[in-house]
Amino acid sequence: MTKQKKTILQAALLILAALLLCTVISQVVYQKLLPIVETVKPSRNIITVQSVAAASVMDVTEQVQDAAPTEWTVKEVYASAGEVVQKGEPLFQIDMLEYTARLRQMQADIQEQQNYINATDWTGGDRLVLNTKLEAARLEYQRMTASGTPKNGIVTATCSGTIRSLLASPGARLSAYQIYVEYELATQQQRVVWSMSKAAGPRYLDVGRVTISSTDSKAENDGLPLELEVAVKKQQEDLSWSYQALLPPETVLDSAQSYQATMVLKENTYDHVVPRSCVQTDQAGQNFIYIVTEEEGLFSRQYTVSTKTVVLLDEDNIHAAVRPQNSEESLNGCEIVVSASKPIQDGSEVALKAVA
C-alpha cells in the first residue's frame, strides 16, 4: 500500500468515526428531548367507593330529632308528646296513595329522560348535560325511597325515649326536611356525629353501617375501630347531610380526641385496575389509555405510545377499573402510561422513566 493510499484510508476512517460519533451524540440528544413516561401494568384489585369524614363524639345526648325525607301528608296519629316509646313503635301513618303516585310520576319522568337520551347518539357536552339531569332525578328518587321512607306508610320511632314534641295531626302536611318529632333519650349514651356534602349525602342513604376509628395515632384506642349502626340521617338547612350513630352503653370514648367515620358504598374486585391518572377522555367523551409498545432500533430500543379506547367500569379516589371497548382484546401485560413529562399523543415516541 502506497503512502498516499494509506493517508486516504486513515482520513476515511477518521471521517467514518466522526460520523458515527455524531450519530450517537445526536441519538442521545434526541432521546433526552423525548417525553419521559412512567408506566404501570394493570392488576386484579379491589375498588372501594367510600366516604371518610371527620367525626366527633358527644358526651351527652339530650334529644334526637327526626325529619321527613320528603313531603308527607299525615293520615292517622298513634302517639303523642310525653309518651315513652321504644325504637320501632309506630308514631303516625302517612297517606301512601299520594306518595305512591308521586313515585310513579318520578319513575315515568326518569324513564322518559332515559328514552330521550337513548333515542339519539348524543356526544360531548350535550350528553353530559342530559346525563347530569338524569342522575339528579335518580338521586331524588333514591332519596324518596331510601331507608328513611316509612314501610307501608307507618312512621316509627328511630330510638327509645320520651317524645318531647310530635308535629303530626290527621290531615297535616309535612314539608321535606321538616322536623316532626323530638325525643328525650331514656339512656345517656354517647353518640358519634359526622356530616357529608349535599352531593355525597344522598348516595349513602342506603348504607346502614359505619366504622368509627381514631385519627390520633398516639391516643389509646381500646375497642377501635368500632362498627356501628347508623341511627340518624338528616339533611340540614344548608342542604348538607348530618349523620349520627349511638355507641353501645358499655363503650365510652374520649370526646377530646379526633375520630373519623367511614361508610362503604360498594366494594368490588376487577381484573384490570390502574391508577386514575391513566384514564383520559377525548373530545367525544370516550375514555382511553396510552399503551407503550417496544421495538428494536438501530442503536437502542424505541418506545411508542398508542391509544386504546376503554370502558370505565368503576373508580374510587385512587384507582380506576377498565376494560377494552373491544371485548376480544386484553390488557394483560400491557404497559400503560401513568404520567408524562410532556404532552403526548397517538404515535408519539417516548422514553421510559428509569426505575430507582
Coordinates of C-alpha atoms in Angstrom, one line a residue:
M1 CA 0.0 0.0 0.0
T2 CA 1.4 3.4 -1.0
K3 CA 1.8 6.2 1.4
Q4 CA -0.8 8.2 -0.4
K5 CA -3.4 5.4 -0.2
K6 CA -2.6 4.9 3.4
T7 CA -3.2 8.5 4.1
I8 CA -6.5 8.4 2.2
L9 CA -7.6 5.3 4.2
Q10 CA -6.8 6.9 7.5
A11 CA -8.7 10.0 6.6
A12 CA -11.7 7.9 5.5
L13 CA -11.6 6.0 8.9
L14 CA -11.4 9.3 10.8
I15 CA -14.4 10.7 8.8
L16 CA -16.4 7.5 9.4
A17 CA -15.6 7.6 13.1
A18 CA -16.6 11.2 13.3
L19 CA -19.9 10.5 11.5
L20 CA -20.5 7.5 13.9
L21 CA -19.8 9.7 16.9
C22 CA -22.1 12.5 15.6
T23 CA -24.9 9.9 15.0
V24 CA -24.5 8.5 18.6
I25 CA -24.4 12.0 20.1
S26 CA -27.5 13.1 18.1
Q27 CA -29.3 9.9 19.2
V28 CA -28.5 10.6 22.8
V29 CA -29.7 14.2 22.5
Y30 CA -32.8 13.1 20.7
Q31 CA -33.6 10.6 23.5
K32 CA -33.1 13.4 26.0
L33 CA -35.7 15.5 24.2
L34 CA -38.3 12.8 24.2
P35 CA -41.3 12.9 26.6
I36 CA -40.4 10.7 29.7
V37 CA -43.3 8.5 30.7
E38 CA -44.0 6.4 33.8
T39 CA -45.9 3.2 33.2
V40 CA -47.7 0.5 35.1
K41 CA -49.2 -2.9 34.3
P42 CA -52.9 -3.4 35.2
S43 CA -53.6 -5.7 38.1
R44 CA -56.5 -7.5 39.7
N45 CA -57.6 -5.4 42.6
I46 CA -60.5 -4.1 44.7
I47 CA -62.3 -0.8 44.0
T48 CA -63.7 0.6 47.2
V49 CA -66.1 3.5 47.0
Q50 CA -66.4 5.0 50.4
S51 CA -66.8 8.2 52.4
V52 CA -64.4 9.2 55.1
A53 CA -65.5 12.1 57.2
A54 CA -64.2 13.8 60.4
A55 CA -66.4 12.7 63.3
S56 CA -66.9 13.9 66.9
V57 CA -68.1 12.2 70.0
M58 CA -70.8 13.9 72.1
D59 CA -70.7 13.0 75.8
V60 CA -74.4 13.5 76.5
T61 CA -77.3 13.2 74.1
E62 CA -80.3 15.2 75.5
Q63 CA -82.5 15.0 72.5
V64 CA -82.8 13.5 69.0
Q65 CA -84.8 14.9 66.1
D66 CA -86.3 13.2 63.1
A67 CA -87.2 15.0 59.9
A68 CA -89.4 14.0 56.9
P69 CA -87.2 13.0 53.9
T70 CA -89.8 14.3 51.5
E71 CA -93.3 15.8 51.6
W72 CA -95.8 13.7 53.7
T73 CA -99.5 14.0 54.4
V74 CA -100.4 12.6 57.9
K75 CA -103.3 10.2 57.8
E76 CA -103.5 8.8 61.4
V77 CA -101.6 9.5 64.6
Y78 CA -100.7 6.8 67.1
A79 CA -98.6 8.6 69.7
S80 CA -98.4 12.0 71.5
A81 CA -96.0 14.3 73.3
G82 CA -95.0 13.0 76.7
E83 CA -95.3 9.3 75.9
V84 CA -92.4 6.9 76.3
V85 CA -91.8 4.9 73.1
Q86 CA -89.4 2.1 72.1
K87 CA -87.4 2.1 68.9
G88 CA -89.7 0.7 66.1
E89 CA -93.0 1.7 67.7
P90 CA -95.5 3.5 65.4
L91 CA -95.8 7.2 65.7
F92 CA -98.2 8.0 62.8
Q93 CA -99.2 6.9 59.3
I94 CA -98.9 8.9 56.1
D95 CA -101.1 8.9 53.0
M96 CA -99.4 6.3 50.8
L97 CA -101.7 6.8 47.8
E98 CA -100.4 10.3 47.3
Y99 CA -96.8 9.3 48.0
T100 CA -97.0 6.3 45.6
A101 CA -98.5 8.5 42.8
R102 CA -95.6 10.9 43.2
L103 CA -93.1 8.0 43.0
R104 CA -94.8 6.6 39.9
Q105 CA -94.6 10.0 38.2
M106 CA -90.9 10.3 39.1
Q107 CA -90.3 6.8 37.6
A108 CA -92.1 7.8 34.4
D109 CA -90.1 11.0 34.2
I110 CA -86.8 9.1 34.7
Q111 CA -87.7 6.5 32.0
E112 CA -88.8 9.3 29.6
Q113 CA -85.4 11.0 30.1
Q114 CA -83.6 7.7 29.6
N115 CA -85.5 7.0 26.4
Y116 CA -84.7 10.5 25.1
I117 CA -81.0 10.0 25.7
N118 CA -81.1 6.6 24.1
A119 CA -83.0 7.8 21.0
T120 CA -80.2 10.0 19.8
D121 CA -76.4 9.5 19.6
W122 CA -75.6 12.4 21.9
T123 CA -71.9 13.4 22.2
G124 CA -69.8 15.8 24.1
G125 CA -71.4 18.5 26.3
D126 CA -75.0 17.6 25.3
R127 CA -74.7 14.1 26.6
L128 CA -73.0 15.3 29.8
V129 CA -75.9 17.8 30.5
L130 CA -78.6 15.2 29.8
N131 CA -76.8 12.5 31.9
T132 CA -76.4 15.1 34.8
K133 CA -80.1 15.8 34.7
L134 CA -80.9 12.1 34.6
E135 CA -78.6 11.4 37.6
A136 CA -80.2 14.2 39.6
A137 CA -83.6 12.7 39.0
R138 CA -82.4 9.3 40.0
L139 CA -80.8 10.7 43.2
E140 CA -84.1 12.4 44.1
Y141 CA -86.0 9.2 43.6
Q142 CA -83.4 7.3 45.6
R143 CA -83.7 9.8 48.4
M144 CA -87.5 9.4 48.5
T145 CA -87.3 5.6 48.5
A146 CA -84.3 5.3 50.9
S147 CA -84.4 3.7 54.4
G148 CA -85.9 6.9 55.8
T149 CA -89.2 6.3 53.9
P150 CA -91.7 4.5 56.2
K151 CA -92.7 1.0 55.2
N152 CA -96.4 0.7 54.5
G153 CA -96.8 4.3 55.4
I154 CA -96.1 3.7 59.1
V155 CA -93.6 6.2 60.6
T156 CA -91.9 4.6 63.6
A157 CA -89.6 5.8 66.4
T158 CA -86.0 5.7 65.4
C159 CA -84.8 5.4 69.1
S160 CA -86.1 4.7 72.5
G161 CA -87.1 7.6 74.7
T162 CA -89.7 10.2 75.7
I163 CA -91.4 12.2 72.9
R164 CA -90.8 15.9 73.7
S165 CA -92.9 17.1 70.7
L166 CA -94.7 15.5 67.8
L167 CA -95.8 17.8 65.0
A168 CA -98.3 15.4 63.4
S169 CA -102.1 15.6 63.3
P170 CA -104.6 14.0 60.9
G171 CA -104.5 15.8 57.6
A172 CA -101.3 17.8 58.4
R173 CA -98.8 18.2 55.6
L174 CA -95.2 17.9 56.5
S175 CA -92.7 19.5 54.1
A176 CA -89.4 17.9 53.0
Y177 CA -86.8 18.0 55.8
Q178 CA -89.3 19.3 58.4
I179 CA -88.7 18.1 61.9
Y180 CA -91.7 16.1 63.0
V181 CA -90.6 14.6 66.4
E182 CA -88.1 15.3 69.2
Y183 CA -87.0 12.6 71.6
E184 CA -85.5 12.8 75.1
L185 CA -83.4 9.7 75.2
A186 CA -84.0 7.3 78.1
T187 CA -80.3 6.5 78.3
Q188 CA -77.3 8.8 78.4
Q189 CA -75.3 7.1 75.6
Q190 CA -72.6 8.8 73.7
R191 CA -73.2 9.4 70.1
V192 CA -70.9 9.9 67.1
V193 CA -71.7 12.8 64.7
W194 CA -70.4 13.5 61.2
S195 CA -71.6 15.2 58.1
M196 CA -71.5 14.9 54.3
S197 CA -71.9 17.4 51.5
K198 CA -75.1 18.0 49.5
A199 CA -73.7 15.9 46.6
A200 CA -72.3 13.0 48.6
G201 CA -75.1 12.6 51.2
P202 CA -77.9 11.1 49.0
R203 CA -75.5 8.3 47.7
Y204 CA -75.1 6.9 51.2
L205 CA -78.8 6.9 52.3
D206 CA -79.0 3.1 51.9
V207 CA -75.7 2.4 53.8
G208 CA -76.7 1.3 57.3
R209 CA -73.3 0.7 58.9
V210 CA -70.4 3.0 59.7
T211 CA -66.9 2.2 61.0
I212 CA -65.5 4.6 63.7
S213 CA -61.8 4.9 64.1
S214 CA -59.4 7.3 65.8
T215 CA -57.1 9.7 63.8
D216 CA -54.8 10.2 66.7
S217 CA -52.0 7.5 66.5
K218 CA -50.7 8.3 70.0
A219 CA -54.0 8.0 71.8
E220 CA -55.3 4.9 73.5
N221 CA -57.9 3.3 71.2
D222 CA -59.2 0.3 73.1
G223 CA -62.1 -1.1 71.2
L224 CA -61.5 0.8 68.0
P225 CA -62.2 0.6 65.1
L226 CA -65.8 0.1 66.0
E227 CA -68.6 -0.8 63.6
L228 CA -72.0 0.8 64.4
E229 CA -75.5 1.1 63.0
V230 CA -76.3 4.5 61.5
A231 CA -79.2 5.9 63.7
V232 CA -79.9 9.3 62.1
K233 CA -79.6 10.6 58.6
K234 CA -80.8 14.1 58.2
Q235 CA -80.4 16.9 55.7
Q236 CA -79.7 20.3 57.1
E237 CA -80.9 23.8 56.1
D238 CA -77.7 24.3 54.0
L239 CA -78.6 21.0 52.2
S240 CA -75.6 19.2 53.7
W241 CA -76.3 15.9 55.5
S242 CA -75.9 15.1 59.2
Y243 CA -75.3 11.5 60.4
Q244 CA -75.4 10.0 63.9
A245 CA -74.6 6.7 65.4
L246 CA -75.1 5.6 69.0
L247 CA -72.3 4.0 70.9
P248 CA -73.1 0.8 73.0
P249 CA -73.8 1.7 76.6
E250 CA -70.6 -0.1 77.8
T251 CA -68.4 1.9 75.3
V252 CA -67.0 5.2 76.4
L253 CA -64.8 7.3 74.1
D254 CA -62.8 10.4 74.9
S255 CA -64.7 13.3 73.3
A256 CA -61.5 15.4 73.2
Q257 CA -59.9 13.0 70.7
S258 CA -60.4 13.2 66.9
Y259 CA -62.2 10.4 65.1
Q260 CA -63.3 9.6 61.5
A261 CA -66.4 7.9 60.2
T262 CA -66.1 5.5 57.2
M263 CA -69.1 4.4 55.2
V264 CA -68.5 1.9 52.4
L265 CA -70.9 2.4 49.4
K266 CA -69.6 -0.6 47.4
E267 CA -66.6 -2.8 47.1
N268 CA -65.9 -4.9 44.0
T269 CA -63.0 -6.8 42.5
Y270 CA -61.9 -6.2 38.9
D271 CA -59.3 -7.8 36.6
H272 CA -57.8 -4.6 35.2
V273 CA -57.2 -1.9 37.8
V274 CA -54.9 1.1 37.1
P275 CA -54.3 4.5 38.7
R276 CA -57.0 7.0 37.9
S277 CA -54.4 9.2 36.1
C278 CA -54.1 6.5 33.4
V279 CA -57.6 7.1 32.1
Q280 CA -58.0 10.1 29.7
T281 CA -61.2 11.5 28.0
D282 CA -61.2 12.7 24.4
Q283 CA -63.4 15.5 22.9
A284 CA -66.1 12.9 22.1
G285 CA -66.4 11.9 25.7
Q286 CA -64.7 8.5 25.1
N287 CA -62.3 7.1 27.7
F288 CA -58.9 5.9 26.6
I289 CA -55.5 5.0 27.8
Y290 CA -52.0 5.2 26.3
I291 CA -50.2 1.9 25.9
V292 CA -46.4 1.7 25.3
T293 CA -45.1 -0.6 22.6
E294 CA -41.4 -1.6 22.2
E295 CA -39.3 -2.1 19.1
E296 CA -35.6 -2.7 18.5
G297 CA -33.9 0.3 17.0
L298 CA -30.6 0.8 15.3
F299 CA -28.8 1.9 18.4
S300 CA -31.3 1.2 21.2
R301 CA -34.8 0.2 21.9
Q302 CA -37.6 2.5 20.8
Y303 CA -40.8 3.1 22.6
T304 CA -44.0 4.4 21.0
V305 CA -47.4 5.2 22.6
S306 CA -50.8 4.2 21.1
T307 CA -54.3 5.0 22.3
K308 CA -56.7 2.3 23.2
T309 CA -60.4 3.1 23.9
V310 CA -61.6 1.6 27.2
V311 CA -64.8 1.3 29.2
L312 CA -64.6 2.8 32.7
L313 CA -66.2 0.1 34.9
D314 CA -65.7 1.8 38.3
E315 CA -63.4 4.1 40.2
D316 CA -62.5 5.4 43.7
N317 CA -60.2 8.2 44.9
I318 CA -57.1 6.4 43.7
H319 CA -57.8 3.7 41.2
A320 CA -60.0 3.0 38.1
A321 CA -61.2 -0.3 36.8
V322 CA -61.3 -0.5 33.0
R323 CA -61.7 -3.0 30.1
P324 CA -61.1 -2.6 26.4
Q325 CA -64.0 -1.4 24.4
N326 CA -63.4 -4.3 22.1
S327 CA -64.2 -7.3 24.2
E328 CA -61.9 -9.5 22.2
E329 CA -58.9 -7.5 23.3
S330 CA -57.0 -7.8 26.6
L331 CA -54.9 -5.5 28.7
N332 CA -52.9 -8.3 30.4
G333 CA -49.2 -7.4 30.5
C334 CA -49.7 -4.0 28.8
E335 CA -47.5 -1.1 29.9
I336 CA -50.0 1.8 30.5
V337 CA -48.9 5.4 30.8
V338 CA -49.4 6.9 34.3
S339 CA -47.7 10.2 33.7
A340 CA -45.7 12.0 31.1
S341 CA -43.1 14.8 31.3
K342 CA -44.5 16.4 28.1
P343 CA -47.8 16.2 26.2
I344 CA -48.1 13.0 24.2
Q345 CA -50.5 11.7 21.5
D346 CA -51.1 8.6 19.5
G347 CA -47.9 7.6 17.8
S348 CA -45.6 9.7 20.0
E349 CA -42.1 8.3 20.6
V350 CA -41.2 8.4 24.3
A351 CA -38.6 7.4 26.8
L352 CA -39.3 5.3 29.8
K353 CA -38.7 6.7 33.2
A354 CA -35.7 5.0 34.9
V355 CA -36.7 2.8 37.8
A356 CA -34.9 3.9 41.0

